[in-house]
Coordinates of C-alpha atoms in Angstrom, one line a residue:
X1 CA 91.1 12.3 -59.9
X2 CA 94.8 12.6 -60.7
X3 CA 95.6 9.1 -59.5
X4 CA 92.9 7.6 -61.6
X5 CA 94.1 9.6 -64.7
X6 CA 97.7 8.4 -64.1
X7 CA 96.6 4.8 -63.8
X8 CA 94.5 5.1 -67.0
X9 CA 97.5 6.6 -68.9
X10 CA 99.7 3.8 -67.7
X11 CA 97.1 1.1 -68.6
X12 CA 96.7 2.7 -72.0
X13 CA 100.4 2.6 -72.6
X14 CA 100.8 6.4 -72.6
X15 CA 103.9 6.8 -70.5
X16 CA 104.3 10.4 -71.6
X17 CA 100.8 11.3 -70.4
X18 CA 101.4 9.5 -67.1
X19 CA 104.7 11.5 -66.6
X20 CA 103.0 14.8 -67.4
X21 CA 100.1 14.0 -64.9
X22 CA 102.6 12.9 -62.2
X23 CA 104.6 16.1 -62.8
X24 CA 101.5 18.3 -62.5
X25 CA 100.4 16.5 -59.3
X26 CA 103.9 17.0 -57.9
X27 CA 103.7 20.7 -58.7
X28 CA 100.2 21.2 -57.1
X29 CA 101.1 19.3 -53.9
X30 CA 104.4 21.3 -53.6
X31 CA 102.6 24.6 -54.0
X32 CA 100.1 23.5 -51.3
X33 CA 102.9 22.6 -48.9
X34 CA 101.9 18.9 -48.9
X35 CA 105.5 17.7 -48.5
X36 CA 104.7 14.0 -48.2
X37 CA 102.5 13.9 -51.2
X38 CA 105.0 16.0 -53.1
X39 CA 107.8 13.5 -52.3
X40 CA 105.6 10.5 -53.4
X41 CA 104.6 12.3 -56.6
X42 CA 108.3 13.0 -57.3
X43 CA 109.2 9.3 -56.8
X44 CA 106.3 8.3 -59.1
X45 CA 107.4 10.7 -61.8
X46 CA 111.0 9.4 -61.6
X47 CA 109.8 5.8 -61.6
X48 CA 107.8 6.5 -64.8
X49 CA 110.7 8.3 -66.4
X50 CA 113.0 5.4 -65.7
X51 CA 110.4 2.9 -67.0
X52 CA 110.3 1.1 -63.7
X53 CA 107.3 -0.6 -62.1
X54 CA 104.9 2.0 -60.6
X55 CA 102.6 -0.2 -58.4
X56 CA 104.3 0.7 -55.1
X57 CA 104.3 4.4 -55.7
X58 CA 100.7 4.5 -57.0
X59 CA 99.5 2.6 -53.9
X60 CA 101.5 4.9 -51.6
X61 CA 100.1 7.9 -53.4
X62 CA 96.6 6.6 -53.1
X63 CA 96.8 5.7 -49.4
X64 CA 98.6 8.9 -48.4
X65 CA 96.0 10.9 -50.3
X66 CA 93.1 9.1 -48.5
X67 CA 94.8 9.7 -45.1
X68 CA 95.4 13.4 -45.8
X69 CA 91.8 13.9 -47.0
X70 CA 90.5 12.2 -43.8
X71 CA 92.8 14.5 -41.7
X72 CA 91.5 17.6 -43.4
X73 CA 87.9 16.5 -43.0
X74 CA 88.4 15.7 -39.3
X75 CA 90.1 19.1 -38.8
X76 CA 87.1 20.9 -40.5
X77 CA 84.7 19.1 -38.2
X78 CA 86.4 20.3 -35.0

């Protein structure tokens, strides 16, 4: 849901909201020990703060999140 919310904030022109959402996601992934997602969320947050294009980091966040969810689901089925 966080990725959808970040995209919506960006599309609505609310950079500050997108930054807050990326920052919160960075914190949650860091607390959970999800180093790769934490790093991507950090890069997204910095990209937003620097007013740079975010497409690459949003795609990376989305694909990595999907991969991690699949890995978790597979592990739970074992």
